[in-house]
Coordinates of N, CA and C and ligand atoms in Angstrom, one line a residue:
X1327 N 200.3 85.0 79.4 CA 199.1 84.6 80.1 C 198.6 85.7 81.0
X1328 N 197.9 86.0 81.2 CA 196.9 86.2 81.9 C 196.2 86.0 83.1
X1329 N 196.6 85.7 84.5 CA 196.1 85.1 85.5 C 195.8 85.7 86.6
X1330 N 194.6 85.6 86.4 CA 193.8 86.5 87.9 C 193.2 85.9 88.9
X1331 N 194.1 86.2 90.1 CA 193.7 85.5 91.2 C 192.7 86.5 92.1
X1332 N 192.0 85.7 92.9 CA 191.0 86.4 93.7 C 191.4 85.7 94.9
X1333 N 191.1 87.0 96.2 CA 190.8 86.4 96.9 C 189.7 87.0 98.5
X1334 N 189.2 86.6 99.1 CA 188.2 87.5 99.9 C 188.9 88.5 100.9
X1335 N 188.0 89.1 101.4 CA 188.3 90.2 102.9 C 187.6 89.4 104.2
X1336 N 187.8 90.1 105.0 CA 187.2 89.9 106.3 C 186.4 89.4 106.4
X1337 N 186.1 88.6 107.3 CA 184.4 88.2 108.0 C 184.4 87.5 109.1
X1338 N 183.4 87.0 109.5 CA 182.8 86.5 111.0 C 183.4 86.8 112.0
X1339 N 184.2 88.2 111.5 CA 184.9 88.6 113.4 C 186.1 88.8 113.2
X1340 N 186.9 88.1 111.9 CA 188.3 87.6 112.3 C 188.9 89.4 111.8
X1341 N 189.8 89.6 112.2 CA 190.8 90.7 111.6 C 190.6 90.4 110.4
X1342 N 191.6 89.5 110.0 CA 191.9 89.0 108.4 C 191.7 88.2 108.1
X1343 N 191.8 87.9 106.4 CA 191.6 86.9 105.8 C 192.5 85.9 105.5
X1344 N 192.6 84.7 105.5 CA 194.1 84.3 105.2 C 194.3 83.9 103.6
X1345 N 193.0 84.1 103.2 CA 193.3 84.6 101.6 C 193.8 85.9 100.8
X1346 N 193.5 86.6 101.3 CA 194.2 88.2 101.4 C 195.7 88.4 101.6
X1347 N 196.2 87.1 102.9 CA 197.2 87.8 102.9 C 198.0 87.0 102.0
X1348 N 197.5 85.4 102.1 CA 198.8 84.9 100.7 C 198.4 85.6 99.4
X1349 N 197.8 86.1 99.1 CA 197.4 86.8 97.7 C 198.4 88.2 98.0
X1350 N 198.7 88.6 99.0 CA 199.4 90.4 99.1 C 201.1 89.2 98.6
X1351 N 201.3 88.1 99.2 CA 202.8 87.8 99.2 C 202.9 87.0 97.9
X1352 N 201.8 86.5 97.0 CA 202.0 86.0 96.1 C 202.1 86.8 95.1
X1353 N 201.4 88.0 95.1 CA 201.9 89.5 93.8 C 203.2 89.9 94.0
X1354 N 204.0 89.7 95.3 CA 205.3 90.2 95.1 C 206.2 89.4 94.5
X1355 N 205.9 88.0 94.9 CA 206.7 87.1 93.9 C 206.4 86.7 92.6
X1356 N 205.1 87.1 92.1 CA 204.4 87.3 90.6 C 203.7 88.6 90.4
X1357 N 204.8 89.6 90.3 CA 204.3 90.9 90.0 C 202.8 91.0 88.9
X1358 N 202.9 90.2 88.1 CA 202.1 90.5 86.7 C 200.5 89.9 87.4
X1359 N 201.3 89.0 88.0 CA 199.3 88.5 88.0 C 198.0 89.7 88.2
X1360 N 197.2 89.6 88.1 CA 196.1 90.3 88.8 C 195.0 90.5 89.4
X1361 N 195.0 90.6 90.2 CA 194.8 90.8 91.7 C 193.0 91.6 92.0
X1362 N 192.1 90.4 93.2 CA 191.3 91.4 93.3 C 190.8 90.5 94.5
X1363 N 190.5 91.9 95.5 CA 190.6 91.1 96.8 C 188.5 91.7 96.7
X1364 N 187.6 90.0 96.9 CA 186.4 90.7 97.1 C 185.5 90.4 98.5
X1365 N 184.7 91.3 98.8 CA 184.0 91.3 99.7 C 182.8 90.5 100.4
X1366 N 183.0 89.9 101.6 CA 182.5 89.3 101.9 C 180.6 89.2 102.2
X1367 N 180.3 89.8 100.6 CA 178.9 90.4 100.8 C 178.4 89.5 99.4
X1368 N 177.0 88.9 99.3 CA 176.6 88.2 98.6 C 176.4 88.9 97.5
X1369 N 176.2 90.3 96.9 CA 175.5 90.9 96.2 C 176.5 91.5 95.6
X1370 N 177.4 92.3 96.6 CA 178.8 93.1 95.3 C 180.1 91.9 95.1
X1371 N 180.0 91.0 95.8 CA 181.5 89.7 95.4 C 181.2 89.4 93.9
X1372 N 179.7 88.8 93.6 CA 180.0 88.3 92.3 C 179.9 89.6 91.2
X1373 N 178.8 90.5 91.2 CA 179.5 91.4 90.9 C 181.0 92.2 90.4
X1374 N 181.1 92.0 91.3 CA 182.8 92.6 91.1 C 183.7 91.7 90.5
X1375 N 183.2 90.1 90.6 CA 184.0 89.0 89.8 C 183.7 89.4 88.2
X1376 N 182.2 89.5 88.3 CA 181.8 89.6 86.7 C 182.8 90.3 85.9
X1377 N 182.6 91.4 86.6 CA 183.1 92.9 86.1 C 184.2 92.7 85.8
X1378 N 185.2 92.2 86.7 CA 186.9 91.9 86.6 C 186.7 90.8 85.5
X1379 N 186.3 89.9 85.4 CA 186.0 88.8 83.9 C 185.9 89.8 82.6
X1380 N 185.2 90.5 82.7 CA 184.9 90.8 81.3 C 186.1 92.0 81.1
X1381 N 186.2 92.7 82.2 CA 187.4 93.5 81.9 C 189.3 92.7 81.4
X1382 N 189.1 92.3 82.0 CA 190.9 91.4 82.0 C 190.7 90.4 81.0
X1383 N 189.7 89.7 81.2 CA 189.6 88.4 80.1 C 190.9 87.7 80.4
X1384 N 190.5 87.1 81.6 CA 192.1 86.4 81.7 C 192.0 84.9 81.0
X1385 N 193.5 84.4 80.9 CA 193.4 83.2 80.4 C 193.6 82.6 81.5
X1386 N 193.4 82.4 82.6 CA 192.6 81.6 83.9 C 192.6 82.2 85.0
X1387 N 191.9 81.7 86.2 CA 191.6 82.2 87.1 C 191.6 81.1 88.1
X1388 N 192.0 81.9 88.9 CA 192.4 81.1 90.6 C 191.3 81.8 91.4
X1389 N 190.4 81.2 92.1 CA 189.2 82.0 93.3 C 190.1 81.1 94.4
X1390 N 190.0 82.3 95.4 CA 191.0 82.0 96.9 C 190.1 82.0 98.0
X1391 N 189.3 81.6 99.3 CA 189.1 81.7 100.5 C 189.8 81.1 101.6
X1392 N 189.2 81.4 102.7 CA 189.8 80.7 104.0 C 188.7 79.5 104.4
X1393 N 189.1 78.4 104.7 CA 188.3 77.6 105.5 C 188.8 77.3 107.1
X1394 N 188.0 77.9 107.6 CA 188.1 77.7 109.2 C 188.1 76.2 109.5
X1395 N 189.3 75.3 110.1 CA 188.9 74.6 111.0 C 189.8 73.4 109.6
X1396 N 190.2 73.5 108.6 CA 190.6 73.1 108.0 C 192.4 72.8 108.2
X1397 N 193.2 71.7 107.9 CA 194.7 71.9 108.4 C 195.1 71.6 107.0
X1398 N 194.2 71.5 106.2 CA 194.9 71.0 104.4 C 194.6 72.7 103.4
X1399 N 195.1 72.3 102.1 CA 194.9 73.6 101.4 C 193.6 72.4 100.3
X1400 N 192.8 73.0 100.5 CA 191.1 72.1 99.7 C 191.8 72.3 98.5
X1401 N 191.5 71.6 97.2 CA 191.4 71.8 95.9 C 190.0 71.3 95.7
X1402 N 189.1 72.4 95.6 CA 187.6 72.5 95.5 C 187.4 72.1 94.3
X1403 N 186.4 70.8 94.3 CA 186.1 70.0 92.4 C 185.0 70.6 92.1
X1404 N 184.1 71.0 93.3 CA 182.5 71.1 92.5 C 182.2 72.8 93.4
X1405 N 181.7 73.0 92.4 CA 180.8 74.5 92.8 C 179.3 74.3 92.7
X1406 N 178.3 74.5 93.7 CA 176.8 73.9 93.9 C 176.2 74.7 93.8
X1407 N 175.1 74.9 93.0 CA 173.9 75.7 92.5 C 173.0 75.8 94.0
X1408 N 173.8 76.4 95.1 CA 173.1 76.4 96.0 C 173.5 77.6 97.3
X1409 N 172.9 78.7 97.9 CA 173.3 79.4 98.5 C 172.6 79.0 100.1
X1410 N 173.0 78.8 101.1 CA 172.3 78.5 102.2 C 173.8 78.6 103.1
X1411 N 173.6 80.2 104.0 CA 174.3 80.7 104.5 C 174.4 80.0 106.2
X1412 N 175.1 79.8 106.8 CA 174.8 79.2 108.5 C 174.9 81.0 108.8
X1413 N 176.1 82.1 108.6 CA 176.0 83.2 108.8 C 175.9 83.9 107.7
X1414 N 175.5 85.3 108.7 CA 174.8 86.4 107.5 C 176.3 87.0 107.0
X1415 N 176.3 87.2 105.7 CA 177.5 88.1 104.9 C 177.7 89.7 105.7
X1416 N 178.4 90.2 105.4 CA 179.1 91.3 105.6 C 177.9 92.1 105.8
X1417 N 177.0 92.0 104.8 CA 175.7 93.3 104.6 C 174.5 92.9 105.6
X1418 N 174.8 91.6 105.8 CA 173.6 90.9 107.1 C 172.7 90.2 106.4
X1419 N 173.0 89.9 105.1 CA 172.1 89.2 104.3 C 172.4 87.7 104.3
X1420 N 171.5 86.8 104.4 CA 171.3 85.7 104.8 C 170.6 84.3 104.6
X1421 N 170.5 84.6 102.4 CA 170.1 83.6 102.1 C 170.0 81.6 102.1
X1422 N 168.8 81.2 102.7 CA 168.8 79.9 103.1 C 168.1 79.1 101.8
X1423 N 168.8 78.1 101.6 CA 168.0 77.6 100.5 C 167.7 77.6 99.4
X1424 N 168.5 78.6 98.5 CA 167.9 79.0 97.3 C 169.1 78.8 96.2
X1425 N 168.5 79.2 94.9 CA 169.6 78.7 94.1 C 169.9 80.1 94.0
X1426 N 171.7 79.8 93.2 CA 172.6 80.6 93.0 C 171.6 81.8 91.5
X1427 N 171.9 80.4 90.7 CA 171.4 80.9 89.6 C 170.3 79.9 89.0
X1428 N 168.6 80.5 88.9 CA 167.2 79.3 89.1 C 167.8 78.9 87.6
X1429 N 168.0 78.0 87.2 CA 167.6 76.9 86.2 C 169.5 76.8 85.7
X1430 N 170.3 76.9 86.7 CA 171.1 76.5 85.6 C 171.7 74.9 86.7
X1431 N 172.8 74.6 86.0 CA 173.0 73.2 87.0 C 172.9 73.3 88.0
X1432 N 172.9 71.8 89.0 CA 172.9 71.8 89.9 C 174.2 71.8 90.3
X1433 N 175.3 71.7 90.0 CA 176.8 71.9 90.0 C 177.5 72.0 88.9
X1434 N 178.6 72.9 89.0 CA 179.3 72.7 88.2 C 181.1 72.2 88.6
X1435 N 182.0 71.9 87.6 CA 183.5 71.1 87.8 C 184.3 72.3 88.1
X1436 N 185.5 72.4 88.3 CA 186.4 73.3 88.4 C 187.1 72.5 86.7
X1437 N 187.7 73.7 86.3 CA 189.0 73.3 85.1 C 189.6 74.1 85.6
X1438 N 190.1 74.1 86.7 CA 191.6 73.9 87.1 C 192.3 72.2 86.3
X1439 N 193.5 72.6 86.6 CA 194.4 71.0 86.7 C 194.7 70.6 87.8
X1440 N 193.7 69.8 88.1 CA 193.3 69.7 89.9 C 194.6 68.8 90.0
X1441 N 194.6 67.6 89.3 CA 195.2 65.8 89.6 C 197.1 67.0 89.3
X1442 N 197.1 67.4 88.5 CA 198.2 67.8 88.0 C 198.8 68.7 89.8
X1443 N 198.2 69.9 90.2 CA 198.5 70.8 91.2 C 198.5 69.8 92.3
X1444 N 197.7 68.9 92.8 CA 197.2 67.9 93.9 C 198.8 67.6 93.9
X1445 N 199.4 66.9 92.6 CA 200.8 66.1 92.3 C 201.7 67.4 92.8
X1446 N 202.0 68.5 92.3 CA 202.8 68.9 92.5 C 203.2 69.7 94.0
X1447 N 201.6 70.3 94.4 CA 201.9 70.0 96.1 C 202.4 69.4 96.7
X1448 N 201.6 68.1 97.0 CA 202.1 66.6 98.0 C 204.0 66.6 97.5
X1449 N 204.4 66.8 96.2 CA 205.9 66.4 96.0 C 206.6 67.9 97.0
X1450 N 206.1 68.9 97.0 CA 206.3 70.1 97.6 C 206.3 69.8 98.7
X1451 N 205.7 68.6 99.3 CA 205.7 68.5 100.7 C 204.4 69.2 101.5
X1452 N 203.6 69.7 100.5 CA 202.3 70.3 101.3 C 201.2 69.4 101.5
X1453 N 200.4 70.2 102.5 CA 199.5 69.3 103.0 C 198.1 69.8 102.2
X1454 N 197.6 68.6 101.6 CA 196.6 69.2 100.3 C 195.5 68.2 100.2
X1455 N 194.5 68.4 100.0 CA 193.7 67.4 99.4 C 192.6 68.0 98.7
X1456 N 191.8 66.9 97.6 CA 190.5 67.2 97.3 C 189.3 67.1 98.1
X1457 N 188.8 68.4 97.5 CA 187.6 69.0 98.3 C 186.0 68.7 97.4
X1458 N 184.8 68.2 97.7 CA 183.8 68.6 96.9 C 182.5 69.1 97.8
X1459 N 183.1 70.1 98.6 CA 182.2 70.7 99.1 C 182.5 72.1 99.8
X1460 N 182.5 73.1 98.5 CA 183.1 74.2 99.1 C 182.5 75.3 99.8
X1461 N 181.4 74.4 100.6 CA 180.1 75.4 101.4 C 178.7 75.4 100.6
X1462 N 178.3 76.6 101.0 CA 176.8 76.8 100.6 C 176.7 78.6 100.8
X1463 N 178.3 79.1 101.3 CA 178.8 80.3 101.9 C 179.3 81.1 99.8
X1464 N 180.0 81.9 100.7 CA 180.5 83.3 99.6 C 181.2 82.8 98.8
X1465 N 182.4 81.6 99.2 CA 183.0 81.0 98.4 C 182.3 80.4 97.2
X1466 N 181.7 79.6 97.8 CA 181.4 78.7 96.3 C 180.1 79.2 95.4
X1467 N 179.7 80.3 96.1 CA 178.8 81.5 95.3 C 179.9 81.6 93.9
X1468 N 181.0 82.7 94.3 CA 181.3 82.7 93.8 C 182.6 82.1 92.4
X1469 N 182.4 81.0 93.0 CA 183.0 79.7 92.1 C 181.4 79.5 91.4
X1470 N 181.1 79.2 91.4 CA 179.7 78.9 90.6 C 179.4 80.2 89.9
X1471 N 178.9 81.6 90.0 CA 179.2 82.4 89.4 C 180.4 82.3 88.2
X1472 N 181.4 82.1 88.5 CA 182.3 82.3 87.9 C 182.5 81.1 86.5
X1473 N 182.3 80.1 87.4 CA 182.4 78.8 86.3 C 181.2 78.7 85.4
X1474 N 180.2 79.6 85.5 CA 178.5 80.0 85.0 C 179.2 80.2 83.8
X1475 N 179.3 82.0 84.2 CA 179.4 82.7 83.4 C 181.0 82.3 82.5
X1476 N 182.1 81.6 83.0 CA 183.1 81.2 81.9 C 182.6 80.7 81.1
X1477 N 181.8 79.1 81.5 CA 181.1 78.1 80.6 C 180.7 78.7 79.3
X1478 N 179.8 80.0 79.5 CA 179.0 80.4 78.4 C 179.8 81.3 77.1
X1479 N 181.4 81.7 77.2 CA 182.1 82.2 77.0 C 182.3 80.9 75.8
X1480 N 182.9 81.4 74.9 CA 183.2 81.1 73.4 C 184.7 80.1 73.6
X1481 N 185.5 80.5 74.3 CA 187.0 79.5 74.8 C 186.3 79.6 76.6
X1482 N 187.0 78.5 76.8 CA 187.3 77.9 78.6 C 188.0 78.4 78.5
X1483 N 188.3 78.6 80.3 CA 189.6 79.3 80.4 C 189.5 77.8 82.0
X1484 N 191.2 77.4 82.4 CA 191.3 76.8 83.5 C 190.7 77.9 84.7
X1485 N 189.7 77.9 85.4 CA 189.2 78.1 86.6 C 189.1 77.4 88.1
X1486 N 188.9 77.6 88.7 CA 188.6 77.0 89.9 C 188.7 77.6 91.7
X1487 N 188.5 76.8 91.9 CA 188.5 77.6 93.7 C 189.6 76.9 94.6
X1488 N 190.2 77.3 95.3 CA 191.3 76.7 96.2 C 190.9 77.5 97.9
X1489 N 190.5 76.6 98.9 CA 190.5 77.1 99.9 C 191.6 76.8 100.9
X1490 N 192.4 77.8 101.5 CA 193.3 77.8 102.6 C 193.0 78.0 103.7
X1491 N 193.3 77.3 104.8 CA 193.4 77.2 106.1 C 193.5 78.5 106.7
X1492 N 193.3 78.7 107.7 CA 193.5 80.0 108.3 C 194.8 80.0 108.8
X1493 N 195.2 81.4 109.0 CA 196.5 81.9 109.1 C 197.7 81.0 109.5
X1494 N 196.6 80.8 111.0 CA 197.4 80.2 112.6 C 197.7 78.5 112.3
X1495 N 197.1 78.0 111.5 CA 196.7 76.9 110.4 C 197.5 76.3 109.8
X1496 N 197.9 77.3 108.8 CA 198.7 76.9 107.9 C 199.6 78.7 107.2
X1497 N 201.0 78.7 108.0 CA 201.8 80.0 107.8 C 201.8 81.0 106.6
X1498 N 201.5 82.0 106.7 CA 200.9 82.4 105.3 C 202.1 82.3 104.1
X1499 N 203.8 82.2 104.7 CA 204.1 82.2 103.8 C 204.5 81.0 103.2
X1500 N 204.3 79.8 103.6 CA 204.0 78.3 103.2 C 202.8 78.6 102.1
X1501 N 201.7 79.0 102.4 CA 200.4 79.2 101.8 C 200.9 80.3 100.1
X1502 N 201.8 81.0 100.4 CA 202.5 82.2 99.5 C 203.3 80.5 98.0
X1503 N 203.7 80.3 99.4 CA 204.7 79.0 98.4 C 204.0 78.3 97.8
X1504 N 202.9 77.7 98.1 CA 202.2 76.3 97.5 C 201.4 77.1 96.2
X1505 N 200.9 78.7 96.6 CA 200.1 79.3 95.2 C 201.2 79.0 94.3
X1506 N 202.4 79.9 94.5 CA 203.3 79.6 93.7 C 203.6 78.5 92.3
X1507 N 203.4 77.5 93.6 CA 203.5 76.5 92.8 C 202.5 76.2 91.9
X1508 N 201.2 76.5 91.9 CA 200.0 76.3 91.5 C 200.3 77.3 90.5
X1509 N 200.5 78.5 90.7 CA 200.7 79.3 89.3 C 201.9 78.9 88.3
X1510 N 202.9 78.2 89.0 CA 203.6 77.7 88.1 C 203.4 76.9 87.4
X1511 N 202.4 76.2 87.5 CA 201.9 75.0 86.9 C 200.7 75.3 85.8
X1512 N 200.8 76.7 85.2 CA 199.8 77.2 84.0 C 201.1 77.0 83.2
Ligands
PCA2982 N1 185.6 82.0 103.2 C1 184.1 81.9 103.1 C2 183.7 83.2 102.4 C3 185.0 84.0 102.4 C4 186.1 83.2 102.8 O1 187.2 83.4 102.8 C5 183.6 80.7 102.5 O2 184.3 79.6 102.6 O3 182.6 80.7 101.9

C-alpha cells in the first residue's frame, strides 16, 4: 500500500501545528508512509495536494489539521463545496462565500472507514467522534479538493480528513498513537 498522509503548517499566530507534529512522530513509527506537510495558503495547499496525487497515486490518503478549541480527534464525514474564511490564509487571502469548485457538489463523503476507525479508537480508549463540519477554512478546501479530483479517477481510493486537537489539547504523542491506529486499520 501506498498511504499518504498530509498534514498542514502554521497559522493564526500559533508556532505549530499539531498536525505537523503527530505526522513528524507518525513517519518514525511508519517509515514508508508518505508524507507532505502543506501550507496554510488557499492557492499553493491544493495545488501541492494535486501534484502529490498524481505523483504517488497512493492507495489512500489521510488529510490531517488542527482544530482549535476542540478536546476529541473529529472524523470529518462531509467536505462542502464552500470556502468562507473567518481569517485570511497565510498569503492574506480571504475568500467569503464562494464555491470551492463552481458546479461541482455541494458536498462530498469521506471513504475513509469512518464507523470501522470511530470503533477502533473509542476501544483504544481515545477520545473521538464524528464530525460533519470541517469549516469553510483550508482544511475542508482541501478535503473537497481532494475527494473532487479522487472521485473522477478510474479506482477510489479510501480518503478523508481527520482533525486533531491542538497540541496542549490532546498530547501529541497520544495523537502519534490513535493515527497509528487508523493506519493500521488499511
Ligand atoms: N486547520 C485549519 C487549516 C489548517 C489547520 O490545521 C482548518 O481547520 O481549516
Amino acid at each position: 500500500m501506498r498511504i499518504l498522509v498530509t498534514a498542514f503548517g502554521p497559522f493564526d499566530g500559533r508556532p505549530e501545528n499539531a498536525s505537523s507534529l503527530a505526522l513528524r512522530g507518525l513517519k518514525k513509527s511508519f517509515p514508508k508512509i508518505l508524507t507532505r506537510v502543506l501550507p496554510v495558503d488557499s492557492v499553493v495547499a491544493p495545488a501541492r495536494l494535486k501534484h502529490a496525487l498524481e505523483r504517488i497515486r497512493p492507495t489512500a490518503l489521510i488529510m490531517l489539521g488542527e482544530a482549535a478549541g476542540s478536546k476529541k480527534i473529529r472524523l470529518e464525514t462531509t467536505a462542502w463545496n464552500e470556502l468562507d474564511f473567518t481569517i485570511p490564509d497565510n498569503a492574506g487571502r480571504q475568500p467569503l462565500s464562494q464555491p470551492i469548485i463552481p458546479g461541482a457538489p455541494a458536498s462530498l463523503a469521506s471513504t475513509l472507514p469512518l464507523e470501522k476507525i470511530h470503533a477502533r479508537l473509542t476501544d483504544l480508549g481515545h477520545e473521538v467522534c464524528f464530525a460533519d463540519d470541517a469549516g469553510r477554512y483550508l482544511c475542508n478546501q482541501v478535503f473537497f479538493v481532494a475527494r473532487h479530483f479522487l472521485g473522477q479517477q478510474p479506482i477510489e481510493i479510501p480518503a478523508g480528513f481527520i482533525h486533531l486537537p491542538l497540541a496542549h489539547d490532546y498530547p501529541t504523542d497520544q495523537a502519534v498513537a490513535a493515527l497509528a491506529a487508523v493506519i493500521g486499520s488499511f
